[in-house]
Each structure stands twice: as C-alpha cells, then as structure tokens.
C-alpha cells in the first residue's frame, strides 16, 4: 500500500507519523510546497524507525507530484490554518484554490485514489473536491466528524470519569462551531445511555464545549490543533487500507439521505477498502432533524460563496 499526505505542517506531519508508526503502508510520501520542509520532516520520522520498530518508508518531496504516483489513499491537509478569532469560513477563498490545484495534480498520477480532505472549511473543500475531481463520490471523504466525535468523547469522559474508549458518541452535521450536532441522546457508556448519568444542564454544557472544541484550542495554542486531527485522519486511513468497516461520522456526498442532496456534510458511514461504502441512517428526533436541516443550510450558504470565488 502507498499513502500520500499533502501538506507537511503540524496536522499533515502528525497524520504521517501515526500512519508510519502503525505500518499502514509500505510507502508514505509527504509533499509540501516549501523547499526542503517535507524532506526534513520525513528524515526526522525515518530516524525514529529504529527506536519505534516500524518499516514504513517515509519520503519527503517538494511539489514533486510524480513521486505520489500509485497512491491508494491521499490525504489533503494543505492550506492556511486558523488563527485566533478566525472562523473556518474565512479561510475559504485561499484554501479553495490550493485544494483544487492539489487535487488536479494528484489525479494526474493516481487517478483511482481515495481522497481524504482535512483542509478547512472542510465541508466546502470536500464539496469542491467532489465537484471538480471526477472521482466516484464514495472515494471522497471529509475528516471532520471523526475529530469532532473524538472531542465529544473527551468532554463526556471528563464529566463521567470514564475512559473515552468505553464511549460511543457521534457528531454529525457541518464541521463548524455553529453547525455540528453532537448526538448526546444517542451517546452510550458501554451500552448505557449517558443521559442516565448527566443532568440536562451538564448535557448542554458538554454539547456546547464540543461545538467550540476547535476554537478553544486555537485560542489556547495560537493556531489550529494537530494531534487529534492528525490521529483522526490516520484512523480513517487505517479503516480504508485494512478494510475494517468502521462506522465513523465523515463528510460525504448525500443524494437524498437525511433529506439532503447536492451537498457534502457529516453523517455516519462505513469505511472500507472502497472508501465510504454505506451511509447509516440514524433515527433522529424531530429536534435533531431540524438541527441537521439548519446545519445543511449553513453549509450550502458557504458553498455558494465558493461558487462565486
């Protein structure tokens, strides 16, 4: 197997490091536009292989898309990160041009690859890739829901005093501070609804903290987070390359599912060797359905900005 990660910044490098440590592929190409940057990151990673005992070969390149040829999965993290006070939406103009160019160059050398989009605003960048790549819709996946769900589990575990690994909890909808929908009424602690342990006030606090989870870290760190986004992306790569059939919320193209069409937005999907292989229909309450429709409307509004850009 071969994986390419485009963008050797904090998120891309963390994703690549996770992929290498887990030996998900024989070859991993790290590509960046900055001269020598990806090469340096790759050498640094390779110098951990004797210490961590992995055999994945990590190669860094500067804008050399020919080196990415034959990639089974391509991760796109390139683009500007968020600064404090900046919304994901404000990134749209610059990052749209970057993502479109990257996609075109990747497909020249790996026409049948599966693309995982991490660049923000992620829902719109996934939609852009869907509309401009010519790939089958099941081969285009936005990562956001996996990250948001992990953050949701973190906040739940902090309140419940339990292991996040014992929790099943999903976030659907847009990958934005006001558009994501943490499904707290569906969340369970080893099969037991978390609502049995939490007051309505605590439930609301956890949902609110999850929704601004990214902005909270941006304010603390001074830029976008990278450990969890990188790990979340590597988890998607793992489910695809190992055909694990994991059920994960991801941003994918809808064609009537959840009452929406001509949009890419977060819903639970089964991930395997063909990309996303099935959309799972969660029975939403009327309140949750209304929230999803509102989220889709906001994502469409951003997509309309993309069309004018």
PDB file of C-alpha atoms in Angstrom:
ATOM      1  CA  UNK A   1       0.000   0.000   0.000  1.00  0.00           C
ATOM      2  CA  UNK A   2       1.034   3.591  -0.658  1.00  0.00           C
ATOM      3  CA  UNK A   3      -0.243   6.746   1.027  1.00  0.00           C
ATOM      4  CA  UNK A   4       0.425  10.390   0.206  1.00  0.00           C
ATOM      5  CA  UNK A   5      -0.048  13.217   2.695  1.00  0.00           C
ATOM      6  CA  UNK A   6      -0.140  16.643   1.057  1.00  0.00           C
ATOM      7  CA  UNK A   7       0.916  19.354   3.471  1.00  0.00           C
ATOM      8  CA  UNK A   8       3.784  18.701   5.903  1.00  0.00           C
ATOM      9  CA  UNK A   9       2.569  21.132   8.536  1.00  0.00           C
ATOM     10  CA  UNK A  10       1.584  20.087  12.039  1.00  0.00           C
ATOM     11  CA  UNK A  11      -1.571  18.177  11.057  1.00  0.00           C
ATOM     12  CA  UNK A  12      -0.065  16.509   7.985  1.00  0.00           C
ATOM     13  CA  UNK A  13       3.135  15.515   9.780  1.00  0.00           C
ATOM     14  CA  UNK A  14       1.209  14.152  12.776  1.00  0.00           C
ATOM     15  CA  UNK A  15      -1.014  12.147  10.444  1.00  0.00           C
ATOM     16  CA  UNK A  16       2.035  10.791   8.601  1.00  0.00           C
ATOM     17  CA  UNK A  17       3.743   9.915  11.880  1.00  0.00           C
ATOM     18  CA  UNK A  18       0.695   7.915  13.026  1.00  0.00           C
ATOM     19  CA  UNK A  19       0.491   6.090   9.680  1.00  0.00           C
ATOM     20  CA  UNK A  20       4.198   5.198   9.801  1.00  0.00           C
ATOM     21  CA  UNK A  21       4.118   4.013  13.419  1.00  0.00           C
ATOM     22  CA  UNK A  22       1.175   1.716  12.660  1.00  0.00           C
ATOM     23  CA  UNK A  23       2.807   0.475   9.452  1.00  0.00           C
ATOM     24  CA  UNK A  24      -0.390   1.067   7.485  1.00  0.00           C
ATOM     25  CA  UNK A  25       1.518   1.307   4.196  1.00  0.00           C
ATOM     26  CA  UNK A  26       4.814   0.192   2.720  1.00  0.00           C
ATOM     27  CA  UNK A  27       5.454   3.687   1.376  1.00  0.00           C
ATOM     28  CA  UNK A  28       4.356   7.098   2.601  1.00  0.00           C
ATOM     29  CA  UNK A  29       5.027  10.273   0.617  1.00  0.00           C
ATOM     30  CA  UNK A  30       4.928  13.620   2.424  1.00  0.00           C
ATOM     31  CA  UNK A  31       4.597  16.554  -0.002  1.00  0.00           C
ATOM     32  CA  UNK A  32       4.846  20.283   0.660  1.00  0.00           C
ATOM     33  CA  UNK A  33       5.427  23.452  -1.350  1.00  0.00           C
ATOM     34  CA  UNK A  34       8.150  24.724   0.999  1.00  0.00           C
ATOM     35  CA  UNK A  35      11.601  23.750  -0.236  1.00  0.00           C
ATOM     36  CA  UNK A  36      13.118  21.024   1.927  1.00  0.00           C
ATOM     37  CA  UNK A  37      10.345  21.131   4.546  1.00  0.00           C
ATOM     38  CA  UNK A  38       8.742  17.746   3.807  1.00  0.00           C
ATOM     39  CA  UNK A  39      12.167  16.207   3.218  1.00  0.00           C
ATOM     40  CA  UNK A  40      13.292  17.291   6.670  1.00  0.00           C
ATOM     41  CA  UNK A  41      10.141  16.021   8.362  1.00  0.00           C
ATOM     42  CA  UNK A  42      10.454  12.682   6.548  1.00  0.00           C
ATOM     43  CA  UNK A  43      14.092  12.198   7.554  1.00  0.00           C
ATOM     44  CA  UNK A  44      13.223  13.037  11.156  1.00  0.00           C
ATOM     45  CA  UNK A  45      10.430  10.435  11.112  1.00  0.00           C
ATOM     46  CA  UNK A  46      12.643   7.812   9.496  1.00  0.00           C
ATOM     47  CA  UNK A  47      15.220   8.357  12.234  1.00  0.00           C
ATOM     48  CA  UNK A  48      12.590   7.157  14.737  1.00  0.00           C
ATOM     49  CA  UNK A  49      12.052   3.862  12.884  1.00  0.00           C
ATOM     50  CA  UNK A  50      14.854   2.062  14.727  1.00  0.00           C
ATOM     51  CA  UNK A  51      13.520   3.394  18.030  1.00  0.00           C
ATOM     52  CA  UNK A  52       9.849   2.604  17.350  1.00  0.00           C
ATOM     53  CA  UNK A  53      10.416  -0.508  15.226  1.00  0.00           C
ATOM     54  CA  UNK A  54       8.461   0.290  12.061  1.00  0.00           C
ATOM     55  CA  UNK A  55       9.373  -0.405   8.440  1.00  0.00           C
ATOM     56  CA  UNK A  56       7.205   2.074   6.527  1.00  0.00           C
ATOM     57  CA  UNK A  57       9.405   4.076   4.185  1.00  0.00           C
ATOM     58  CA  UNK A  58       8.674   7.798   4.532  1.00  0.00           C
ATOM     59  CA  UNK A  59       9.786  10.049   1.690  1.00  0.00           C
ATOM     60  CA  UNK A  60       9.529  13.837   1.653  1.00  0.00           C
ATOM     61  CA  UNK A  61       9.251  15.823  -1.587  1.00  0.00           C
ATOM     62  CA  UNK A  62       8.858  19.454  -2.628  1.00  0.00           C
ATOM     63  CA  UNK A  63       5.990  19.809  -5.126  1.00  0.00           C
ATOM     64  CA  UNK A  64       7.028  16.559  -6.841  1.00  0.00           C
ATOM     65  CA  UNK A  65       3.655  15.005  -7.621  1.00  0.00           C
ATOM     66  CA  UNK A  66       5.256  12.320  -9.798  1.00  0.00           C
ATOM     67  CA  UNK A  67       6.556  10.766  -6.573  1.00  0.00           C
ATOM     68  CA  UNK A  68       2.955  10.307  -5.391  1.00  0.00           C
ATOM     69  CA  UNK A  69       2.061   8.031  -8.332  1.00  0.00           C
ATOM     70  CA  UNK A  70       0.049   4.957  -7.471  1.00  0.00           C
ATOM     71  CA  UNK A  71      -1.195   6.187  -4.102  1.00  0.00           C
ATOM     72  CA  UNK A  72      -4.065   4.136  -2.676  1.00  0.00           C
ATOM     73  CA  UNK A  73      -5.096   6.978  -0.357  1.00  0.00           C
ATOM     74  CA  UNK A  74      -4.247  10.690  -0.492  1.00  0.00           C
ATOM     75  CA  UNK A  75      -4.733  12.985   2.481  1.00  0.00           C
ATOM     76  CA  UNK A  76      -5.060  16.710   1.732  1.00  0.00           C
ATOM     77  CA  UNK A  77      -4.158  18.919   4.700  1.00  0.00           C
ATOM     78  CA  UNK A  78      -2.691  21.822   2.737  1.00  0.00           C
ATOM     79  CA  UNK A  79      -3.979  25.343   3.212  1.00  0.00           C
ATOM     80  CA  UNK A  80      -3.784  28.089   5.787  1.00  0.00           C
ATOM     81  CA  UNK A  81      -4.525  27.119   9.408  1.00  0.00           C
ATOM     82  CA  UNK A  82      -6.896  29.112  11.572  1.00  0.00           C
ATOM     83  CA  UNK A  83      -5.608  31.993  13.652  1.00  0.00           C
ATOM     84  CA  UNK A  84      -7.244  33.114  16.915  1.00  0.00           C
ATOM     85  CA  UNK A  85     -10.612  34.759  16.212  1.00  0.00           C
ATOM     86  CA  UNK A  86     -10.718  33.397  12.661  1.00  0.00           C
ATOM     87  CA  UNK A  87     -13.590  31.183  11.571  1.00  0.00           C
ATOM     88  CA  UNK A  88     -13.181  28.208   9.246  1.00  0.00           C
ATOM     89  CA  UNK A  89     -15.391  30.065   6.794  1.00  0.00           C
ATOM     90  CA  UNK A  90     -12.907  32.936   6.486  1.00  0.00           C
ATOM     91  CA  UNK A  91     -10.340  30.534   5.062  1.00  0.00           C
ATOM     92  CA  UNK A  92     -12.467  29.672   2.043  1.00  0.00           C
ATOM     93  CA  UNK A  93     -11.001  31.952  -0.632  1.00  0.00           C
ATOM     94  CA  UNK A  94      -7.357  30.986  -0.216  1.00  0.00           C
ATOM     95  CA  UNK A  95      -7.808  27.328   0.604  1.00  0.00           C
ATOM     96  CA  UNK A  96     -10.246  26.634  -2.251  1.00  0.00           C
ATOM     97  CA  UNK A  97      -7.575  27.463  -4.813  1.00  0.00           C
ATOM     98  CA  UNK A  98      -4.988  25.358  -3.001  1.00  0.00           C
ATOM     99  CA  UNK A  99      -7.219  22.284  -2.638  1.00  0.00           C
ATOM    100  CA  UNK A 100      -8.370  22.411  -6.263  1.00  0.00           C
ATOM    101  CA  UNK A 101      -4.783  22.621  -7.537  1.00  0.00           C
ATOM    102  CA  UNK A 102      -3.624  19.789  -5.260  1.00  0.00           C
ATOM    103  CA  UNK A 103      -6.495  17.541  -6.380  1.00  0.00           C
ATOM    104  CA  UNK A 104      -5.759  18.125 -10.064  1.00  0.00           C
ATOM    105  CA  UNK A 105      -2.065  17.316  -9.618  1.00  0.00           C
ATOM    106  CA  UNK A 106      -2.734  14.226  -7.514  1.00  0.00           C
ATOM    107  CA  UNK A 107      -5.175  12.741 -10.028  1.00  0.00           C
ATOM    108  CA  UNK A 108      -2.647  13.052 -12.855  1.00  0.00           C
ATOM    109  CA  UNK A 109      -0.611  10.345 -11.131  1.00  0.00           C
ATOM    110  CA  UNK A 110      -3.193   8.450  -9.018  1.00  0.00           C
ATOM    111  CA  UNK A 111      -6.479   8.589 -10.969  1.00  0.00           C
ATOM    112  CA  UNK A 112      -8.209   5.919  -8.859  1.00  0.00           C
ATOM    113  CA  UNK A 113      -7.103   7.058  -5.429  1.00  0.00           C
ATOM    114  CA  UNK A 114      -9.305   7.693  -2.390  1.00  0.00           C
ATOM    115  CA  UNK A 115      -9.056  11.293  -1.146  1.00  0.00           C
ATOM    116  CA  UNK A 116      -9.437  12.339   2.478  1.00  0.00           C
ATOM    117  CA  UNK A 117      -9.960  16.091   2.861  1.00  0.00           C
ATOM    118  CA  UNK A 118      -8.779  17.780   6.055  1.00  0.00           C
ATOM    119  CA  UNK A 119      -8.335  21.366   4.819  1.00  0.00           C
ATOM    120  CA  UNK A 120     -10.803  23.931   6.181  1.00  0.00           C
ATOM    121  CA  UNK A 121     -13.552  24.886   5.706  1.00  0.00           C
ATOM    122  CA  UNK A 122     -13.725  21.108   5.392  1.00  0.00           C
ATOM    123  CA  UNK A 123     -17.338  20.604   4.243  1.00  0.00           C
ATOM    124  CA  UNK A 124     -16.892  23.083   1.419  1.00  0.00           C
ATOM    125  CA  UNK A 125     -13.431  21.763   0.471  1.00  0.00           C
ATOM    126  CA  UNK A 126     -14.908  18.243   0.321  1.00  0.00           C
ATOM    127  CA  UNK A 127     -17.759  19.521  -1.876  1.00  0.00           C
ATOM    128  CA  UNK A 128     -15.234  21.303  -4.105  1.00  0.00           C
ATOM    129  CA  UNK A 129     -13.237  18.085  -4.492  1.00  0.00           C
ATOM    130  CA  UNK A 130     -16.426  16.171  -5.275  1.00  0.00           C
ATOM    131  CA  UNK A 131     -17.442  18.632  -7.995  1.00  0.00           C
ATOM    132  CA  UNK A 132     -14.040  19.120  -9.644  1.00  0.00           C
ATOM    133  CA  UNK A 133     -12.241  15.761  -9.346  1.00  0.00           C
ATOM    134  CA  UNK A 134     -14.464  13.455 -11.392  1.00  0.00           C
ATOM    135  CA  UNK A 135     -13.947  10.709  -8.810  1.00  0.00           C
ATOM    136  CA  UNK A 136     -16.807   8.500  -7.654  1.00  0.00           C
ATOM    137  CA  UNK A 137     -18.459  10.046  -4.607  1.00  0.00           C
ATOM    138  CA  UNK A 138     -17.515   7.122  -2.352  1.00  0.00           C
ATOM    139  CA  UNK A 139     -13.833   7.974  -2.905  1.00  0.00           C
ATOM    140  CA  UNK A 140     -14.073  11.475  -1.413  1.00  0.00           C
ATOM    141  CA  UNK A 141     -14.215  11.754   2.374  1.00  0.00           C
ATOM    142  CA  UNK A 142     -14.059  14.755   4.690  1.00  0.00           C
ATOM    143  CA  UNK A 143     -12.429  14.004   8.037  1.00  0.00           C
ATOM    144  CA  UNK A 144     -14.227  16.431  10.402  1.00  0.00           C
ATOM    145  CA  UNK A 145     -16.808  14.155  12.012  1.00  0.00           C
ATOM    146  CA  UNK A 146     -14.151  11.742  13.267  1.00  0.00           C
ATOM    147  CA  UNK A 147     -12.344  14.580  15.028  1.00  0.00           C
ATOM    148  CA  UNK A 148     -15.491  16.203  16.418  1.00  0.00           C
ATOM    149  CA  UNK A 149     -16.709  12.844  17.749  1.00  0.00           C
ATOM    150  CA  UNK A 150     -13.374  12.255  19.485  1.00  0.00           C
ATOM    151  CA  UNK A 151     -13.645  15.666  21.131  1.00  0.00           C
ATOM    152  CA  UNK A 152     -17.219  14.836  22.144  1.00  0.00           C
ATOM    153  CA  UNK A 153     -15.994  11.626  23.824  1.00  0.00           C
ATOM    154  CA  UNK A 154     -13.266  13.594  25.607  1.00  0.00           C
ATOM    155  CA  UNK A 155     -15.721  16.049  27.155  1.00  0.00           C
ATOM    156  CA  UNK A 156     -18.099  13.231  28.090  1.00  0.00           C
ATOM    157  CA  UNK A 157     -15.289  11.208  29.690  1.00  0.00           C
ATOM    158  CA  UNK A 158     -14.133  14.209  31.717  1.00  0.00           C
ATOM    159  CA  UNK A 159     -17.587  14.616  33.207  1.00  0.00           C
ATOM    160  CA  UNK A 160     -18.318  10.904  33.656  1.00  0.00           C
ATOM    161  CA  UNK A 161     -14.859   9.996  34.956  1.00  0.00           C
ATOM    162  CA  UNK A 162     -14.559   7.126  32.500  1.00  0.00           C
ATOM    163  CA  UNK A 163     -12.317   6.013  29.658  1.00  0.00           C
ATOM    164  CA  UNK A 164     -13.134   7.676  26.315  1.00  0.00           C
ATOM    165  CA  UNK A 165     -12.625   4.242  24.746  1.00  0.00           C
ATOM    166  CA  UNK A 166     -15.711   2.997  26.644  1.00  0.00           C
ATOM    167  CA  UNK A 167     -17.914   5.623  24.993  1.00  0.00           C
ATOM    168  CA  UNK A 168     -19.895   5.521  21.759  1.00  0.00           C
ATOM    169  CA  UNK A 169     -20.754   9.066  20.749  1.00  0.00           C
ATOM    170  CA  UNK A 170     -21.141  10.756  17.375  1.00  0.00           C
ATOM    171  CA  UNK A 171     -21.172  14.265  15.978  1.00  0.00           C
ATOM    172  CA  UNK A 172     -22.946  14.812  12.653  1.00  0.00           C
ATOM    173  CA  UNK A 173     -23.661  17.879  10.526  1.00  0.00           C
ATOM    174  CA  UNK A 174     -21.233  20.540   9.373  1.00  0.00           C
ATOM    175  CA  UNK A 175     -17.696  20.771  10.723  1.00  0.00           C
ATOM    176  CA  UNK A 176     -18.169  24.246  12.146  1.00  0.00           C
ATOM    177  CA  UNK A 177     -18.564  25.894  15.531  1.00  0.00           C
ATOM    178  CA  UNK A 178     -22.279  26.500  14.927  1.00  0.00           C
ATOM    179  CA  UNK A 179     -23.140  23.674  12.521  1.00  0.00           C
ATOM    180  CA  UNK A 180     -22.001  20.471  14.225  1.00  0.00           C
ATOM    181  CA  UNK A 181     -24.573  18.360  16.071  1.00  0.00           C
ATOM    182  CA  UNK A 182     -23.312  16.239  18.996  1.00  0.00           C
ATOM    183  CA  UNK A 183     -25.910  13.466  19.335  1.00  0.00           C
ATOM    184  CA  UNK A 184     -25.960  13.320  23.113  1.00  0.00           C
ATOM    185  CA  UNK A 185     -29.225  11.392  23.294  1.00  0.00           C
ATOM    186  CA  UNK A 186     -27.639   8.603  21.240  1.00  0.00           C
ATOM    187  CA  UNK A 187     -24.369   8.506  23.218  1.00  0.00           C
ATOM    188  CA  UNK A 188     -23.699   5.460  25.401  1.00  0.00           C
ATOM    189  CA  UNK A 189     -21.215   4.314  28.032  1.00  0.00           C
ATOM    190  CA  UNK A 190     -20.704   0.639  27.191  1.00  0.00           C
ATOM    191  CA  UNK A 191     -24.297   0.443  26.003  1.00  0.00           C
ATOM    192  CA  UNK A 192     -25.844   2.532  28.786  1.00  0.00           C
ATOM    193  CA  UNK A 193     -27.208   5.942  27.687  1.00  0.00           C
ATOM    194  CA  UNK A 194     -25.005   8.723  29.071  1.00  0.00           C
ATOM    195  CA  UNK A 195     -28.140  10.738  29.750  1.00  0.00           C
ATOM    196  CA  UNK A 196     -28.731   8.426  32.736  1.00  0.00           C
ATOM    197  CA  UNK A 197     -25.654   9.880  34.419  1.00  0.00           C
ATOM    198  CA  UNK A 198     -25.842  13.533  33.394  1.00  0.00           C
ATOM    199  CA  UNK A 199     -28.259  16.318  34.226  1.00  0.00           C
ATOM    200  CA  UNK A 200     -29.769  18.264  31.333  1.00  0.00           C
ATOM    201  CA  UNK A 201     -27.562  21.189  32.319  1.00  0.00           C
ATOM    202  CA  UNK A 202     -24.416  19.040  32.112  1.00  0.00           C
ATOM    203  CA  UNK A 203     -25.535  17.571  28.792  1.00  0.00           C
ATOM    204  CA  UNK A 204     -25.944  21.066  27.372  1.00  0.00           C
ATOM    205  CA  UNK A 205     -22.521  22.105  28.686  1.00  0.00           C
ATOM    206  CA  UNK A 206     -20.831  19.122  27.040  1.00  0.00           C
ATOM    207  CA  UNK A 207     -22.578  19.750  23.723  1.00  0.00           C
ATOM    208  CA  UNK A 208     -21.565  23.443  23.817  1.00  0.00           C
ATOM    209  CA  UNK A 209     -17.939  22.600  24.699  1.00  0.00           C
ATOM    210  CA  UNK A 210     -17.769  20.091  21.844  1.00  0.00           C
ATOM    211  CA  UNK A 211     -19.069  22.577  19.307  1.00  0.00           C
ATOM    212  CA  UNK A 212     -16.336  25.120  20.102  1.00  0.00           C
ATOM    213  CA  UNK A 213     -13.682  22.470  20.758  1.00  0.00           C
ATOM    214  CA  UNK A 214     -11.522  23.588  17.845  1.00  0.00           C
ATOM    215  CA  UNK A 215     -11.839  27.289  18.621  1.00  0.00           C
ATOM    216  CA  UNK A 216     -10.964  26.619  22.277  1.00  0.00           C
ATOM    217  CA  UNK A 217      -7.673  25.047  21.232  1.00  0.00           C
ATOM    218  CA  UNK A 218      -6.954  27.740  18.646  1.00  0.00           C
ATOM    219  CA  UNK A 219      -7.298  30.352  21.385  1.00  0.00           C
ATOM    220  CA  UNK A 220      -5.018  28.425  23.751  1.00  0.00           C
ATOM    221  CA  UNK A 221      -2.356  27.393  21.240  1.00  0.00           C
ATOM    222  CA  UNK A 222      -2.496  30.321  18.836  1.00  0.00           C
ATOM    223  CA  UNK A 223      -3.173  28.129  15.797  1.00  0.00           C
ATOM    224  CA  UNK A 224      -5.219  25.079  14.820  1.00  0.00           C
ATOM    225  CA  UNK A 225      -4.801  21.859  16.823  1.00  0.00           C
ATOM    226  CA  UNK A 226      -2.850  18.980  15.290  1.00  0.00           C
ATOM    227  CA  UNK A 227      -2.556  15.888  17.492  1.00  0.00           C
ATOM    228  CA  UNK A 228      -6.222  14.863  17.380  1.00  0.00           C
ATOM    229  CA  UNK A 229      -6.793  15.978  13.750  1.00  0.00           C
ATOM    230  CA  UNK A 230      -3.709  14.013  12.672  1.00  0.00           C
ATOM    231  CA  UNK A 231      -4.724  10.926  14.647  1.00  0.00           C
ATOM    232  CA  UNK A 232      -8.324  11.139  13.425  1.00  0.00           C
ATOM    233  CA  UNK A 233      -7.169  11.252   9.817  1.00  0.00           C
ATOM    234  CA  UNK A 234      -4.810   8.307  10.312  1.00  0.00           C
ATOM    235  CA  UNK A 235      -7.707   6.328  11.798  1.00  0.00           C
ATOM    236  CA  UNK A 236      -9.703   6.847   8.587  1.00  0.00           C
ATOM    237  CA  UNK A 237      -6.703   5.743   6.515  1.00  0.00           C
ATOM    238  CA  UNK A 238      -6.395   2.627   8.669  1.00  0.00           C
ATOM    239  CA  UNK A 239     -10.063   1.680   8.279  1.00  0.00           C
ATOM    240  CA  UNK A 240      -9.749   2.009   4.490  1.00  0.00           C
ATOM    241  CA  UNK A 241      -6.417   0.239   3.967  1.00  0.00           C
ATOM    242  CA  UNK A 242      -7.235  -2.593   6.392  1.00  0.00           C
ATOM    243  CA  UNK A 243     -10.852  -2.802   5.203  1.00  0.00           C
ATOM    244  CA  UNK A 244     -12.032  -2.556   8.809  1.00  0.00           C
ATOM    245  CA  UNK A 245     -15.627  -1.448   8.047  1.00  0.00           C
ATOM    246  CA  UNK A 246     -15.542   1.035  10.926  1.00  0.00           C
ATOM    247  CA  UNK A 247     -18.649   3.162  11.463  1.00  0.00           C
ATOM    248  CA  UNK A 248     -17.384   6.744  11.600  1.00  0.00           C
ATOM    249  CA  UNK A 249     -19.062  10.126  11.063  1.00  0.00           C
ATOM    250  CA  UNK A 250     -17.484  11.649   7.937  1.00  0.00           C
ATOM    251  CA  UNK A 251     -18.303  14.393   5.459  1.00  0.00           C
ATOM    252  CA  UNK A 252     -19.641  12.687   2.320  1.00  0.00           C
ATOM    253  CA  UNK A 253     -21.896  13.457  -0.630  1.00  0.00           C
ATOM    254  CA  UNK A 254     -25.597  12.990   0.068  1.00  0.00           C
ATOM    255  CA  UNK A 255     -28.138  12.068  -2.587  1.00  0.00           C
ATOM    256  CA  UNK A 256     -31.416  12.122  -0.692  1.00  0.00           C
ATOM    257  CA  UNK A 257     -30.088  10.647   2.563  1.00  0.00           C
ATOM    258  CA  UNK A 258     -31.162  12.607   5.644  1.00  0.00           C
ATOM    259  CA  UNK A 259     -33.389  14.630   3.312  1.00  0.00           C
ATOM    260  CA  UNK A 260     -30.428  16.370   1.632  1.00  0.00           C
ATOM    261  CA  UNK A 261     -28.876  16.363  -1.849  1.00  0.00           C
ATOM    262  CA  UNK A 262     -26.075  18.174  -3.701  1.00  0.00           C
ATOM    263  CA  UNK A 263     -24.097  18.655  -0.505  1.00  0.00           C
ATOM    264  CA  UNK A 264     -21.197  17.126   1.411  1.00  0.00           C
ATOM    265  CA  UNK A 265     -21.844  17.017   5.145  1.00  0.00           C
ATOM    266  CA  UNK A 266     -21.130  14.837   8.151  1.00  0.00           C
ATOM    267  CA  UNK A 267     -23.106  11.602   8.592  1.00  0.00           C
ATOM    268  CA  UNK A 268     -22.147   8.139   9.892  1.00  0.00           C
ATOM    269  CA  UNK A 269     -20.615   5.947   7.191  1.00  0.00           C
ATOM    270  CA  UNK A 270     -18.955   2.536   6.958  1.00  0.00           C
ATOM    271  CA  UNK A 271     -15.316   2.851   5.854  1.00  0.00           C
ATOM    272  CA  UNK A 272     -13.566   0.069   3.958  1.00  0.00           C
ATOM    273  CA  UNK A 273     -11.313  -0.675   1.011  1.00  0.00           C
ATOM    274  CA  UNK A 274     -13.659   1.113  -1.423  1.00  0.00           C
ATOM    275  CA  UNK A 275     -13.780   4.341   0.572  1.00  0.00           C
ATOM    276  CA  UNK A 276     -17.081   5.049   2.265  1.00  0.00           C
ATOM    277  CA  UNK A 277     -19.232   2.046   1.472  1.00  0.00           C
ATOM    278  CA  UNK A 278     -22.537   2.784   3.177  1.00  0.00           C
ATOM    279  CA  UNK A 279     -24.358   5.689   4.787  1.00  0.00           C
ATOM    280  CA  UNK A 280     -26.035   4.635   8.039  1.00  0.00           C
ATOM    281  CA  UNK A 281     -29.441   6.139   8.725  1.00  0.00           C
ATOM    282  CA  UNK A 282     -29.614   7.175  12.380  1.00  0.00           C
ATOM    283  CA  UNK A 283     -33.183   7.679  13.528  1.00  0.00           C
ATOM    284  CA  UNK A 284     -33.111  11.325  14.519  1.00  0.00           C
ATOM    285  CA  UNK A 285     -35.669  13.043  16.691  1.00  0.00           C
ATOM    286  CA  UNK A 286     -37.639  15.909  15.209  1.00  0.00           C
ATOM    287  CA  UNK A 287     -35.395  18.359  17.044  1.00  0.00           C
ATOM    288  CA  UNK A 288     -32.268  16.661  15.686  1.00  0.00           C
ATOM    289  CA  UNK A 289     -33.690  16.574  12.162  1.00  0.00           C
ATOM    290  CA  UNK A 290     -34.383  20.303  12.333  1.00  0.00           C
ATOM    291  CA  UNK A 291     -30.839  20.937  13.575  1.00  0.00           C
ATOM    292  CA  UNK A 292     -29.433  18.861  10.700  1.00  0.00           C
ATOM    293  CA  UNK A 293     -31.501  20.776   8.140  1.00  0.00           C
ATOM    294  CA  UNK A 294     -30.283  24.063   9.628  1.00  0.00           C
ATOM    295  CA  UNK A 295     -26.690  22.828   9.515  1.00  0.00           C
ATOM    296  CA  UNK A 296     -27.083  21.806   5.856  1.00  0.00           C
ATOM    297  CA  UNK A 297     -28.478  25.244   5.051  1.00  0.00           C
ATOM    298  CA  UNK A 298     -25.404  26.890   6.589  1.00  0.00           C
ATOM    299  CA  UNK A 299     -23.043  24.580   4.662  1.00  0.00           C
ATOM    300  CA  UNK A 300     -24.893  25.348   1.424  1.00  0.00           C
ATOM    301  CA  UNK A 301     -24.522  29.052   2.134  1.00  0.00           C
ATOM    302  CA  UNK A 302     -20.766  28.588   2.368  1.00  0.00           C
ATOM    303  CA  UNK A 303     -20.737  26.507  -0.792  1.00  0.00           C
ATOM    304  CA  UNK A 304     -22.439  29.369  -2.595  1.00  0.00           C
ATOM    305  CA  UNK A 305     -19.524  31.601  -1.587  1.00  0.00           C
ATOM    306  CA  UNK A 306     -17.219  29.003  -3.104  1.00  0.00           C
ATOM    307  CA  UNK A 307     -19.105  29.143  -6.408  1.00  0.00           C
ATOM    308  CA  UNK A 308     -18.654  32.926  -6.517  1.00  0.00           C
ATOM    309  CA  UNK A 309     -14.948  32.771  -5.576  1.00  0.00           C
TER     310      UNK A 309
END
